[in-house]
mmCIF file of N, CA and C and ligand atoms in Angstrom:
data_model
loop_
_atom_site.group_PDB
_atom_site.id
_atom_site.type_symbol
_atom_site.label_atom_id
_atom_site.label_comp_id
_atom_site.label_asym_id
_atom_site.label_seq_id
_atom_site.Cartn_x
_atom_site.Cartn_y
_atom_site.Cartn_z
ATOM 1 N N UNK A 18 199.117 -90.767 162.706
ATOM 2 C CA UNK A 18 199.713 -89.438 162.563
ATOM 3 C C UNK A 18 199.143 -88.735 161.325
ATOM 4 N N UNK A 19 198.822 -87.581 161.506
ATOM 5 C CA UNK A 19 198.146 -86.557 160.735
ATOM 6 C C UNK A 19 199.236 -86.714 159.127
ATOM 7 N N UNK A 20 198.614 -86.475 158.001
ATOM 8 C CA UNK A 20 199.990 -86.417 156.683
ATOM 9 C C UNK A 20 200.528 -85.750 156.883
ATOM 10 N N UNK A 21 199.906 -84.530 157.005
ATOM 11 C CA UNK A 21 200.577 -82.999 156.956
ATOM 12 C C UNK A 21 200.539 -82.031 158.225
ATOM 13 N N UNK A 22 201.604 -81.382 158.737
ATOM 14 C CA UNK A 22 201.743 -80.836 159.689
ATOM 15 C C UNK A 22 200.953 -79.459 160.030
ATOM 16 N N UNK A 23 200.455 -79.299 161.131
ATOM 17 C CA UNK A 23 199.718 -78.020 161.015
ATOM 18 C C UNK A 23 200.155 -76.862 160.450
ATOM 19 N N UNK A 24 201.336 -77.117 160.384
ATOM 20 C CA UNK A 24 201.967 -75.769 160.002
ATOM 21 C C UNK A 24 201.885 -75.915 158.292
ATOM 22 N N UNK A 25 201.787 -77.016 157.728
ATOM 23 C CA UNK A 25 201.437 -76.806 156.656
ATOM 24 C C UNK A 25 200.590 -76.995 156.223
ATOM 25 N N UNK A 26 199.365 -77.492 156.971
ATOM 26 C CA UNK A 26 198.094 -76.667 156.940
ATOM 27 C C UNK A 26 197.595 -75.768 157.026
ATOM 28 N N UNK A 27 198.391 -74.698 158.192
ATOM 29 C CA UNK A 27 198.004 -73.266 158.678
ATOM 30 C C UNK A 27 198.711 -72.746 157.042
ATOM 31 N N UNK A 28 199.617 -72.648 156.484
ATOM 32 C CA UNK A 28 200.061 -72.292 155.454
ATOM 33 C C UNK A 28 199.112 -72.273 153.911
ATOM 34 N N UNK A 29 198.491 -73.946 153.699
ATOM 35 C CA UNK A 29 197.760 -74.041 152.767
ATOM 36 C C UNK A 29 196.714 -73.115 152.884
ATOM 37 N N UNK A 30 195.934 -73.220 154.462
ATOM 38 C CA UNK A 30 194.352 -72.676 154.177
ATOM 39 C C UNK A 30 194.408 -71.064 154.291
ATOM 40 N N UNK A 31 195.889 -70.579 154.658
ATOM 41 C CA UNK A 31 196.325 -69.167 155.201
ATOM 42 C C UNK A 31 197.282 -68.462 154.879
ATOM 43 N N UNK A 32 198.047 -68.764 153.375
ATOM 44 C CA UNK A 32 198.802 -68.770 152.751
ATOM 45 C C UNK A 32 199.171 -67.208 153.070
ATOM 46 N N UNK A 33 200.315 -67.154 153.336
ATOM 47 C CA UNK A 33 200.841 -65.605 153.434
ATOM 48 C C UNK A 33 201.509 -64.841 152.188
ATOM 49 N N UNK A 34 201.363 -63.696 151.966
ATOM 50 C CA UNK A 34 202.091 -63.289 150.762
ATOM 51 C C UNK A 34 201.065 -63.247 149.638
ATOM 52 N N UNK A 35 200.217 -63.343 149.472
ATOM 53 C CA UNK A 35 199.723 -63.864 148.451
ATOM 54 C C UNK A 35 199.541 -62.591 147.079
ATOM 55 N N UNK A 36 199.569 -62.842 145.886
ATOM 56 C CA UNK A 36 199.119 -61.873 145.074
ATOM 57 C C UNK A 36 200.845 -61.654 143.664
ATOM 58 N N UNK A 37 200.346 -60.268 144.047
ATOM 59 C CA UNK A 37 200.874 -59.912 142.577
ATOM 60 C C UNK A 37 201.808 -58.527 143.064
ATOM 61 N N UNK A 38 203.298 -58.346 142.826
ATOM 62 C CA UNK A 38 203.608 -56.661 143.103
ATOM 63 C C UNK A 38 204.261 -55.492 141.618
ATOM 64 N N UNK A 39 203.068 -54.838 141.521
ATOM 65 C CA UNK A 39 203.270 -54.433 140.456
ATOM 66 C C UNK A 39 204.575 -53.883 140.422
ATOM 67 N N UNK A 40 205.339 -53.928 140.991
ATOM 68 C CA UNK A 40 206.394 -52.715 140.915
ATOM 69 C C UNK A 40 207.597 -53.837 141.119
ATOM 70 N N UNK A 41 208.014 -54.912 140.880
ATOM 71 C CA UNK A 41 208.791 -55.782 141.601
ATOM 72 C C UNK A 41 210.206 -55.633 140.803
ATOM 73 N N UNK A 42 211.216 -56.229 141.341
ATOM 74 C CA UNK A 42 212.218 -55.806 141.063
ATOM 75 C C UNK A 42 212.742 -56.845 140.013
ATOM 76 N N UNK A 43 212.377 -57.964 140.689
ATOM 77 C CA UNK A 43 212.218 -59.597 139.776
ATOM 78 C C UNK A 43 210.905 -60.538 139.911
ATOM 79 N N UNK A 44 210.936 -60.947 138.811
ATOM 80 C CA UNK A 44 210.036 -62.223 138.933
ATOM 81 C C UNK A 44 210.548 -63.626 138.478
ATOM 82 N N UNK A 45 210.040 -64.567 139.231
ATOM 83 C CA UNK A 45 210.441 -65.776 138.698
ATOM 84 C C UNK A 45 209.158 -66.697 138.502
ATOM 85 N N UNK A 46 208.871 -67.321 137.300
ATOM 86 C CA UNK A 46 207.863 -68.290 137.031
ATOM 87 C C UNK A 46 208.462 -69.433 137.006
ATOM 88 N N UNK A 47 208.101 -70.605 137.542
ATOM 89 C CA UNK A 47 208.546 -71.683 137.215
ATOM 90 C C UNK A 47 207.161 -73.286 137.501
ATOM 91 N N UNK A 48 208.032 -73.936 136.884
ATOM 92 C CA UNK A 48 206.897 -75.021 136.977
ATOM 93 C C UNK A 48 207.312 -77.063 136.701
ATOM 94 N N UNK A 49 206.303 -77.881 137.118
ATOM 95 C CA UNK A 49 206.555 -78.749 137.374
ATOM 96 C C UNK A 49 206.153 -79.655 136.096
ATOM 97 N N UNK A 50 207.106 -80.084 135.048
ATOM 98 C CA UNK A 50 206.269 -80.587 133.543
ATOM 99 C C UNK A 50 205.311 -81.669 134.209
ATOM 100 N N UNK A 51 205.863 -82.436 135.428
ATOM 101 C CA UNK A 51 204.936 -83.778 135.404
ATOM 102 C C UNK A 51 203.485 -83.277 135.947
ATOM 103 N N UNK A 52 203.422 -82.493 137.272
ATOM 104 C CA UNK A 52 202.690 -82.401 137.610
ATOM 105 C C UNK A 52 201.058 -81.082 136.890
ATOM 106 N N UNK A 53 202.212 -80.343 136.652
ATOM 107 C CA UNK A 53 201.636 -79.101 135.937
ATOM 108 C C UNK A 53 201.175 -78.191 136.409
ATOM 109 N N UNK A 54 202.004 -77.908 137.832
ATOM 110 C CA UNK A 54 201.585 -77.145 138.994
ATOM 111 C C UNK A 54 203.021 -75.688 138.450
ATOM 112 N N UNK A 55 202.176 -74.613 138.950
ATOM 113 C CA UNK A 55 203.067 -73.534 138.266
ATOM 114 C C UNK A 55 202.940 -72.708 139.429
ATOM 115 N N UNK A 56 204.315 -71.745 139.881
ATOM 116 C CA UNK A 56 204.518 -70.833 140.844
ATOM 117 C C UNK A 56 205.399 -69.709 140.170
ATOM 118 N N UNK A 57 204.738 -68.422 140.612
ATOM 119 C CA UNK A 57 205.573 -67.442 140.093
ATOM 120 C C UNK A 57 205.757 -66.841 141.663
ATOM 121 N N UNK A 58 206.823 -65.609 141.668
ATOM 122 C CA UNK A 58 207.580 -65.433 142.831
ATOM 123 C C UNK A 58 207.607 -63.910 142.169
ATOM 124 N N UNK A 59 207.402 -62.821 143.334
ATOM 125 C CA UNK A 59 207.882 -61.446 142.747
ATOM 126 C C UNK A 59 208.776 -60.850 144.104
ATOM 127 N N UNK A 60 209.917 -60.093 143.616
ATOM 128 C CA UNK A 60 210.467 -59.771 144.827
ATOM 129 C C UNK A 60 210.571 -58.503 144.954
ATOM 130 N N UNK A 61 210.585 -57.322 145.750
ATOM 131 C CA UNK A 61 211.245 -56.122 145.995
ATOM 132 C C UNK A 61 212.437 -55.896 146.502
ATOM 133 N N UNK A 62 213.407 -55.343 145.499
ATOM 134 C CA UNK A 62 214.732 -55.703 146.357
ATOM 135 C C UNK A 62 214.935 -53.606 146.202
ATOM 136 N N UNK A 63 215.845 -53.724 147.460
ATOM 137 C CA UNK A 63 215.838 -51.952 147.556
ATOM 138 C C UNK A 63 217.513 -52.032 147.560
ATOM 139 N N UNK A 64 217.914 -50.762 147.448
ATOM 140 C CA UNK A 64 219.269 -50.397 146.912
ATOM 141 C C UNK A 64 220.318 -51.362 147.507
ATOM 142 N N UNK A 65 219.683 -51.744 148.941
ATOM 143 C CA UNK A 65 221.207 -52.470 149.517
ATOM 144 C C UNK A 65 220.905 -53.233 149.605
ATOM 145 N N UNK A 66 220.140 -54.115 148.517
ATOM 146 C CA UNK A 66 219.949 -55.473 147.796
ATOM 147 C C UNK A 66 219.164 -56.392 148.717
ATOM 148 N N UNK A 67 218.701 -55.733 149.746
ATOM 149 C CA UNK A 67 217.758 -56.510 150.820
ATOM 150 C C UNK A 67 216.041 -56.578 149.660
ATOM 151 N N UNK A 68 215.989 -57.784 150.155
ATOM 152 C CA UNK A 68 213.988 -58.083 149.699
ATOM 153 C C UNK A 68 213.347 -57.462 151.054
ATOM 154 N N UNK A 69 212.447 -56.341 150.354
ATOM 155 C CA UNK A 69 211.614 -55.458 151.034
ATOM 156 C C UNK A 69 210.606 -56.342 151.383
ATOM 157 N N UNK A 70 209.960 -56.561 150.090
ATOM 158 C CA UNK A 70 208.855 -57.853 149.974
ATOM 159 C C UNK A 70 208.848 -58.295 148.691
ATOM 160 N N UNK A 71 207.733 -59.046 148.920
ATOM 161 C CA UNK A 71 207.556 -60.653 148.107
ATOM 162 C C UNK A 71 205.945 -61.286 148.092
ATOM 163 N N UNK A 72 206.117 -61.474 147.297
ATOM 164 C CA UNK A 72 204.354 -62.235 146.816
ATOM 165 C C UNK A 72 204.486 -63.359 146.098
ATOM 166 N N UNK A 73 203.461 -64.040 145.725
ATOM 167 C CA UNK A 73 203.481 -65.534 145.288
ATOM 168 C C UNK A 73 202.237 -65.698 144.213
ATOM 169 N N UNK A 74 202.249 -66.295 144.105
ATOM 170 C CA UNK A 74 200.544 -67.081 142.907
ATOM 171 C C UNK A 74 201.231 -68.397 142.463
ATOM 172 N N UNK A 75 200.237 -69.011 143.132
ATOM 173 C CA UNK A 75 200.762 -70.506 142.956
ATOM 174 C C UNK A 75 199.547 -71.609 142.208
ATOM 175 N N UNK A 76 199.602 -71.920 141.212
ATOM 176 C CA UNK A 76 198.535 -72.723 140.721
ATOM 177 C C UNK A 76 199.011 -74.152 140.733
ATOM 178 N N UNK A 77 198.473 -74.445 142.038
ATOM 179 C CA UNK A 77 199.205 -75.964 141.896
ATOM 180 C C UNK A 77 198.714 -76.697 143.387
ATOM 181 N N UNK A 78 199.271 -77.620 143.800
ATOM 182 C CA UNK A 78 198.862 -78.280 145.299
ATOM 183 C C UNK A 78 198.460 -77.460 146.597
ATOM 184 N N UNK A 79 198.246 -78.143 147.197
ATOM 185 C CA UNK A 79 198.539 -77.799 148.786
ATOM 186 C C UNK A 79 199.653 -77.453 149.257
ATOM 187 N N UNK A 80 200.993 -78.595 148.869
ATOM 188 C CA UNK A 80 202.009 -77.903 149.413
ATOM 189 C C UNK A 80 202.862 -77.571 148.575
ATOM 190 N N UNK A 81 202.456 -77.111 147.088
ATOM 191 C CA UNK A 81 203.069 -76.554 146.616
ATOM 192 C C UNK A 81 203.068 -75.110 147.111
ATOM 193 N N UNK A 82 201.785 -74.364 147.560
ATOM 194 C CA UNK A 82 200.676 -73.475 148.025
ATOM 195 C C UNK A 82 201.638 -73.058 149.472
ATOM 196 N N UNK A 83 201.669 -74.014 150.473
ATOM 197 C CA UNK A 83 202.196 -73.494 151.231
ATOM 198 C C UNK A 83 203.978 -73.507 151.538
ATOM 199 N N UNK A 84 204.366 -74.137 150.599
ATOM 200 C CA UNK A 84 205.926 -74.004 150.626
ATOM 201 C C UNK A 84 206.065 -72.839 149.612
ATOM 202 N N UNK A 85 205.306 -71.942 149.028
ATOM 203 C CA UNK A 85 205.721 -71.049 148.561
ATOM 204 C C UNK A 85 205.417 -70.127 149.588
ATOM 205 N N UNK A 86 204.569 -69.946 150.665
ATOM 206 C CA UNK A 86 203.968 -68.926 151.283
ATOM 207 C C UNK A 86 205.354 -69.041 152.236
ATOM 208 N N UNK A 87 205.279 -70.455 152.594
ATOM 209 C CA UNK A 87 206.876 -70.578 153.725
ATOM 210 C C UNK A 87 208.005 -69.708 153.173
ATOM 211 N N UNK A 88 208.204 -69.744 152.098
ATOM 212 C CA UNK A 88 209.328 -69.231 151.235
ATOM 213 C C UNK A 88 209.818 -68.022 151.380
ATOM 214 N N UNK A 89 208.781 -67.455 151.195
ATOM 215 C CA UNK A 89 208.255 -65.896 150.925
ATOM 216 C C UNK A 89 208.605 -65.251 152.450
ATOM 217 N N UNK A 90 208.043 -66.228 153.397
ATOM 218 C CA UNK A 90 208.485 -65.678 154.928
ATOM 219 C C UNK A 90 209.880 -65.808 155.050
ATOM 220 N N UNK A 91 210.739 -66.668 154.762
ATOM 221 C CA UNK A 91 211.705 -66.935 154.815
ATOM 222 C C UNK A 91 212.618 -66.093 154.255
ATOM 223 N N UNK A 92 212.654 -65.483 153.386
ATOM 224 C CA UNK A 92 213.611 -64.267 152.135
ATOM 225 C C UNK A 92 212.936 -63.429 152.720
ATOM 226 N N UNK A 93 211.870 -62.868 153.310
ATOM 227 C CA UNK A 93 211.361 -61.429 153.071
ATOM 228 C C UNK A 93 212.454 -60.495 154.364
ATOM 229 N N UNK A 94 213.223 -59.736 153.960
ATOM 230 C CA UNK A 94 213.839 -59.199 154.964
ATOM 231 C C UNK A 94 215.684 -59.622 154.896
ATOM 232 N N UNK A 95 215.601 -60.555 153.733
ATOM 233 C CA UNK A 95 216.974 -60.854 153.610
ATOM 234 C C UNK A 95 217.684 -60.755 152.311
ATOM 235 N N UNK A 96 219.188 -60.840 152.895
ATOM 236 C CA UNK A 96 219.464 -59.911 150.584
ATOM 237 C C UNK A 96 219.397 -61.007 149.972
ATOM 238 N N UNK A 97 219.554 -60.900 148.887
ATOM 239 C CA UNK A 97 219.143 -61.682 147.659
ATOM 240 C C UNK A 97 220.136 -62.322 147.789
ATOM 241 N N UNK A 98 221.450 -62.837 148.150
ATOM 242 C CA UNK A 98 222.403 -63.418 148.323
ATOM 243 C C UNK A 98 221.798 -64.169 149.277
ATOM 244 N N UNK A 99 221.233 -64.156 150.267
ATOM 245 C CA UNK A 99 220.663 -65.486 151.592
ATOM 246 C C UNK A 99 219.368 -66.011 150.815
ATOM 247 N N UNK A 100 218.899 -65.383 150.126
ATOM 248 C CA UNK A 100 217.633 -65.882 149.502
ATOM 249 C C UNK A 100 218.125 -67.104 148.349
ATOM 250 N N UNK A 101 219.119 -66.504 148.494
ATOM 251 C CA UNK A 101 219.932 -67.810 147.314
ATOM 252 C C UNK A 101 219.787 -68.840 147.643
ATOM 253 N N UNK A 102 220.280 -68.899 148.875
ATOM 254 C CA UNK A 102 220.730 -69.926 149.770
ATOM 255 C C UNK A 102 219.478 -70.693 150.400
ATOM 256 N N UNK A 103 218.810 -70.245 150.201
ATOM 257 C CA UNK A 103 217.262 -71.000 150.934
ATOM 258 C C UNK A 103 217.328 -72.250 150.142
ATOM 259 N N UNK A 104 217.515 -73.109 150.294
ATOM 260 C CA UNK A 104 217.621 -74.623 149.479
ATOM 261 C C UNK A 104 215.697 -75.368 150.184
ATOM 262 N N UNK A 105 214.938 -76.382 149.598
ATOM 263 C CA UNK A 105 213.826 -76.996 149.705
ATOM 264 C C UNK A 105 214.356 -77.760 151.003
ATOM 265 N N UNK A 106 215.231 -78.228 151.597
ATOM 266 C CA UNK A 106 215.107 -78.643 152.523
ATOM 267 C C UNK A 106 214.691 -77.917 153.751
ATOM 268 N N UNK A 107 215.106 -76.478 153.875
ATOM 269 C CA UNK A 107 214.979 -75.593 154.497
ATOM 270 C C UNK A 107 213.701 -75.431 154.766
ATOM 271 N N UNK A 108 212.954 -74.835 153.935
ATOM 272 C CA UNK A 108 211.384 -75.154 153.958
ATOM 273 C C UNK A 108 210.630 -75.898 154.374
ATOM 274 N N UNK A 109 211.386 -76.958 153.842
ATOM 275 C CA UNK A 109 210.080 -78.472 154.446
ATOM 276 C C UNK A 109 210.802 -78.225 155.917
ATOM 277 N N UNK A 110 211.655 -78.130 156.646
ATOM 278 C CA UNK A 110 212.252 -78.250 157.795
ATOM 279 C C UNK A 110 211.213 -76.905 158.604
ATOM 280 N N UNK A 111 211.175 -75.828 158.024
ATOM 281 C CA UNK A 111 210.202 -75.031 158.627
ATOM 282 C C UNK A 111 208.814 -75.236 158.892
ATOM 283 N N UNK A 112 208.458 -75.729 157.919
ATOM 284 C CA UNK A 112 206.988 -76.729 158.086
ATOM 285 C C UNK A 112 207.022 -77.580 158.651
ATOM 286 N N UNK A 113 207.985 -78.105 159.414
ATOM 287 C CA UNK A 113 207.667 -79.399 160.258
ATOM 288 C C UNK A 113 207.669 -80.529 159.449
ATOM 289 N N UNK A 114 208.123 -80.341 158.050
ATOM 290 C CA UNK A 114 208.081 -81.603 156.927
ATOM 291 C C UNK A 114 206.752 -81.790 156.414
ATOM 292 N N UNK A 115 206.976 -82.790 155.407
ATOM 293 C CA UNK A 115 206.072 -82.991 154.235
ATOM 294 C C UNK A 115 206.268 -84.225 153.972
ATOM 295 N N UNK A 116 205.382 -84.708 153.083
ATOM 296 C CA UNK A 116 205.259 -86.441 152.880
ATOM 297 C C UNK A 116 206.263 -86.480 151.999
ATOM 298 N N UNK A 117 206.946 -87.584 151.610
ATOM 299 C CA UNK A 117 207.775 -88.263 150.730
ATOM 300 C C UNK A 117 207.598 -87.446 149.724
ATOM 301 N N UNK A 118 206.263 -88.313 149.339
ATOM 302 C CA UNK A 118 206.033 -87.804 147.818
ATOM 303 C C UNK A 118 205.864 -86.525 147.333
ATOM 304 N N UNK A 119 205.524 -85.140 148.472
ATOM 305 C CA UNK A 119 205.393 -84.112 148.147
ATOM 306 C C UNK A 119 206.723 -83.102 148.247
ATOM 307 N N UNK A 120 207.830 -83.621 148.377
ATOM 308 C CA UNK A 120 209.113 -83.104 148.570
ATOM 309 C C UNK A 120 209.056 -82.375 147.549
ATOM 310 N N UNK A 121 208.918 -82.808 146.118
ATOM 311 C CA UNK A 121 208.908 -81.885 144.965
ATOM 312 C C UNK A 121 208.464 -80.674 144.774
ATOM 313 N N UNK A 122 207.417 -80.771 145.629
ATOM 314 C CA UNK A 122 206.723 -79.205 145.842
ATOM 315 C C UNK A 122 207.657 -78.591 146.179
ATOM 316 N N UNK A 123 208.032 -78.796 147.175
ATOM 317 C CA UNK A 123 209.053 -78.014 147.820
ATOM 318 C C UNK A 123 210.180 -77.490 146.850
ATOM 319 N N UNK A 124 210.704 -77.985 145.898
ATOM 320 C CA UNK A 124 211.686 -78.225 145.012
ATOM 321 C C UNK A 124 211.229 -76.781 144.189
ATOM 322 N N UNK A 125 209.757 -76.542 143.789
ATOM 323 C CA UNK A 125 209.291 -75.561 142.949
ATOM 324 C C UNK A 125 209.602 -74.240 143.920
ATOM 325 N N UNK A 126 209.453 -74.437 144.900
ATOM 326 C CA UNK A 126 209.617 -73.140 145.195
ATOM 327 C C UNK A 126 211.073 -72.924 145.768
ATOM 328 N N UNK A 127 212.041 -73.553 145.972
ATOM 329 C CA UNK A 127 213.377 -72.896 145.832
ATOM 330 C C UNK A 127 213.224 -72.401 144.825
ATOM 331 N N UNK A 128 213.157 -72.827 143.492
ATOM 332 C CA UNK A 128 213.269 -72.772 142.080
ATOM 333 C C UNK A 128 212.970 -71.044 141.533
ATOM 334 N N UNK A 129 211.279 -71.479 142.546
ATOM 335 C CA UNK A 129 210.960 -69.783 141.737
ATOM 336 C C UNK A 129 211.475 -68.799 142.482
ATOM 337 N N UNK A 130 211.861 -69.115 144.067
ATOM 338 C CA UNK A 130 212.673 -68.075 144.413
ATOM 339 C C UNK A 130 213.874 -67.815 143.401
ATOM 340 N N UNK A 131 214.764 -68.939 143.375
ATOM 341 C CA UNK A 131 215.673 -68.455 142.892
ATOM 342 C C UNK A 131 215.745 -67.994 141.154
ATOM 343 N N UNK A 132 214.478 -67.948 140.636
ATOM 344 C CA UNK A 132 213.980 -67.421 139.276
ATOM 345 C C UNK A 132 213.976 -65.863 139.285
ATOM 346 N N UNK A 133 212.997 -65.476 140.764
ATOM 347 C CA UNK A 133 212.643 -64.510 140.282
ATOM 348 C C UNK A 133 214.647 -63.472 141.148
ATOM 349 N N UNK A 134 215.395 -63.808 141.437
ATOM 350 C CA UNK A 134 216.590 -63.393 141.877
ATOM 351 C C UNK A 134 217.492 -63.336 140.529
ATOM 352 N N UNK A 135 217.285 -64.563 139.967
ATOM 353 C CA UNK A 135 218.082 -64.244 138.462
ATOM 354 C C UNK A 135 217.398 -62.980 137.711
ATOM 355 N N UNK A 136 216.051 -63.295 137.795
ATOM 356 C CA UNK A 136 215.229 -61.978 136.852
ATOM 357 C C UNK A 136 216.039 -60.351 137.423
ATOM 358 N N UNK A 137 215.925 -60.150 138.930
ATOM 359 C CA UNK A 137 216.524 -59.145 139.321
ATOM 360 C C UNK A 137 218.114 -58.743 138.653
ATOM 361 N N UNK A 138 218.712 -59.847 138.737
ATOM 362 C CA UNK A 138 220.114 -59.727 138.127
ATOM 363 C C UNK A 138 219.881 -59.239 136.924
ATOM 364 N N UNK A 139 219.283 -60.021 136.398
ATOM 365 C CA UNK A 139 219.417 -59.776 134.937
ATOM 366 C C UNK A 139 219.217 -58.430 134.221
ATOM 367 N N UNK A 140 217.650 -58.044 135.139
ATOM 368 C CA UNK A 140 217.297 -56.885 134.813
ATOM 369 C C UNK A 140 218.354 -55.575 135.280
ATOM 370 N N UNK A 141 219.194 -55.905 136.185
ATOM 371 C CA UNK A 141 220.001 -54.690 136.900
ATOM 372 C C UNK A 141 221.436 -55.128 136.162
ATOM 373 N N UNK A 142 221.946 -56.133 135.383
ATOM 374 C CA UNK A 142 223.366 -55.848 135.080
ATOM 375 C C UNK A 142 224.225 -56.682 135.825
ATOM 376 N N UNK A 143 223.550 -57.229 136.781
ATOM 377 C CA UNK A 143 224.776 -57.562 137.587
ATOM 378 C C UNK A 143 224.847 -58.784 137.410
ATOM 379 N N UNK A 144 226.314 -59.047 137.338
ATOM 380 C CA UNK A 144 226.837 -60.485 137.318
ATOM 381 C C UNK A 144 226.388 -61.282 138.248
ATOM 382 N N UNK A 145 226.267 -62.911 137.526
ATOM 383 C CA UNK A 145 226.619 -63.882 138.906
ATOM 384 C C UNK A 145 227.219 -65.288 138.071
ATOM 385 N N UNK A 146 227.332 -65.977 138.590
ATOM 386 C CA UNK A 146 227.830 -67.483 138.262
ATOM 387 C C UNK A 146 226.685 -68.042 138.232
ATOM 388 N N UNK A 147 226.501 -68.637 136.747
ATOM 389 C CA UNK A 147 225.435 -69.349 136.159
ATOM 390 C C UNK A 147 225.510 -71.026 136.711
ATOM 391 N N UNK A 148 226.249 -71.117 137.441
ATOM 392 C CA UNK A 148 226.188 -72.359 138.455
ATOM 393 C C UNK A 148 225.253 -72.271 139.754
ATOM 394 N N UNK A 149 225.104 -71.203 139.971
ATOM 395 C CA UNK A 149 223.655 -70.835 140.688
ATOM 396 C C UNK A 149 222.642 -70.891 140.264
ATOM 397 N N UNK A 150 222.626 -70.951 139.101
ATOM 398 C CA UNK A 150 221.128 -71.009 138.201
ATOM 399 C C UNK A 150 221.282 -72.297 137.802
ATOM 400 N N UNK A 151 221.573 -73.881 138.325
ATOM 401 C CA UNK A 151 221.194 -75.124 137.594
ATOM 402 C C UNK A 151 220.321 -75.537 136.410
ATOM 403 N N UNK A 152 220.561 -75.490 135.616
ATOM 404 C CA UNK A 152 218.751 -75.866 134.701
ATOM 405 C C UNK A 152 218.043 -77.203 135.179
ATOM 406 N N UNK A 153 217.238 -77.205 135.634
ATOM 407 C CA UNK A 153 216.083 -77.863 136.164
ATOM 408 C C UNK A 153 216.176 -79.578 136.078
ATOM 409 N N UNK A 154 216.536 -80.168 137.136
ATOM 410 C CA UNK A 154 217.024 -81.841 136.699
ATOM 411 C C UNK A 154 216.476 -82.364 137.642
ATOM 412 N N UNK A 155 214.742 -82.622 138.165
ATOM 413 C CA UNK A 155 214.974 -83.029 139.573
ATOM 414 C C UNK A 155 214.292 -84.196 139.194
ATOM 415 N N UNK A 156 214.771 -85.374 140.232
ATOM 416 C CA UNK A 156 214.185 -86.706 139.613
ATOM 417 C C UNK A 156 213.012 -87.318 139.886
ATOM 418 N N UNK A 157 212.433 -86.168 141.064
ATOM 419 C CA UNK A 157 211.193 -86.426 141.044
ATOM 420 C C UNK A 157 210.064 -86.030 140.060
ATOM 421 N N UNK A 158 210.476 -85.159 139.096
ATOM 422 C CA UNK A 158 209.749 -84.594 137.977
ATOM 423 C C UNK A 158 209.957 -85.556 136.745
ATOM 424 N N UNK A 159 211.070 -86.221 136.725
ATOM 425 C CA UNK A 159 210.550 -87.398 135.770
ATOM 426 C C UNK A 159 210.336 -88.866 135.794
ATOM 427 N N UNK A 160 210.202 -88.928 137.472
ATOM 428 C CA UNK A 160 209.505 -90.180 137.669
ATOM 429 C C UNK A 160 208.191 -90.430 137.264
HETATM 430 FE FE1 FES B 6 202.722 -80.345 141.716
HETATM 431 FE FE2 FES B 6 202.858 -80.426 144.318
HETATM 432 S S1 FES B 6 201.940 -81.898 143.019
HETATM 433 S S2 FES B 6 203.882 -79.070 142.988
#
């Protein structure tokens, strides 16, 4: 059996989203200390808090690469409240899964989604429960 699923191959070599939006509403950078793979996330969110769009830059794996592109498909079109909710299992489940060991990838890009959603908050005023924002404990990053 193949490692990686076509779909997260079609993702790596065809990554959707890709780039930079100058005008974004939030951004989220985040990154992996062990590995040293880094993803930033930009979102457009319009008055009735829906993500217009979304872009990525990912310096890091394969599937770090394409679980951010998955990501990006996944939120684009939904409010920042469901984008919350996109948890890494979700992702790898859209890809058809990922190896063991690359689950973590996956982990970065909930993360920077949900980075660049705090950035939006932050920048607009609006409250949320800082229990949505975990600070970063995953145990695959300090194995
Ligand atoms: Fe670093 Fe995949 S090995 S995110």
């Amino acid at each position: 059996m193949a490692l990686y699923s076509d779909k997260v191959m079609d993702h790596f070599q065809n990554p959707r989203n890709v780039g930079k939006l100058d005008d974004a509403s939030g951004v989220g950078e985040v990154g992996n200390v062990k590995c040293g793979d880094i993803m930033r996330m930009y979102i457009k969110v319009d008055d009735n808090g829906i993500i217009t769009d979304c872009k990525f830059n990912t310096f890091g794996c394969g599937s770090a690469i394409a679980t951010s592109s998955m990501a990006t498909e996944l939120i684009k079109g939904k409010s920042v409240e469901e984008a919350l909710k996109l948890s890494n299992q979700a992702v790898v489940e859209a890809l058809d899964g990922l190896p063991a060991h690359k689950i973590h990838c996956s982990v970065l890009a909930e993360e920077a989604v949900r980075a660049a959603v705090k950035d939006y908050y932050d920048k607009n005023g609006i409250e949320y429960d800082p229990k949505d924002f975990p600070v970063h404990n995953c145990e695959h990053c300090e194995s």
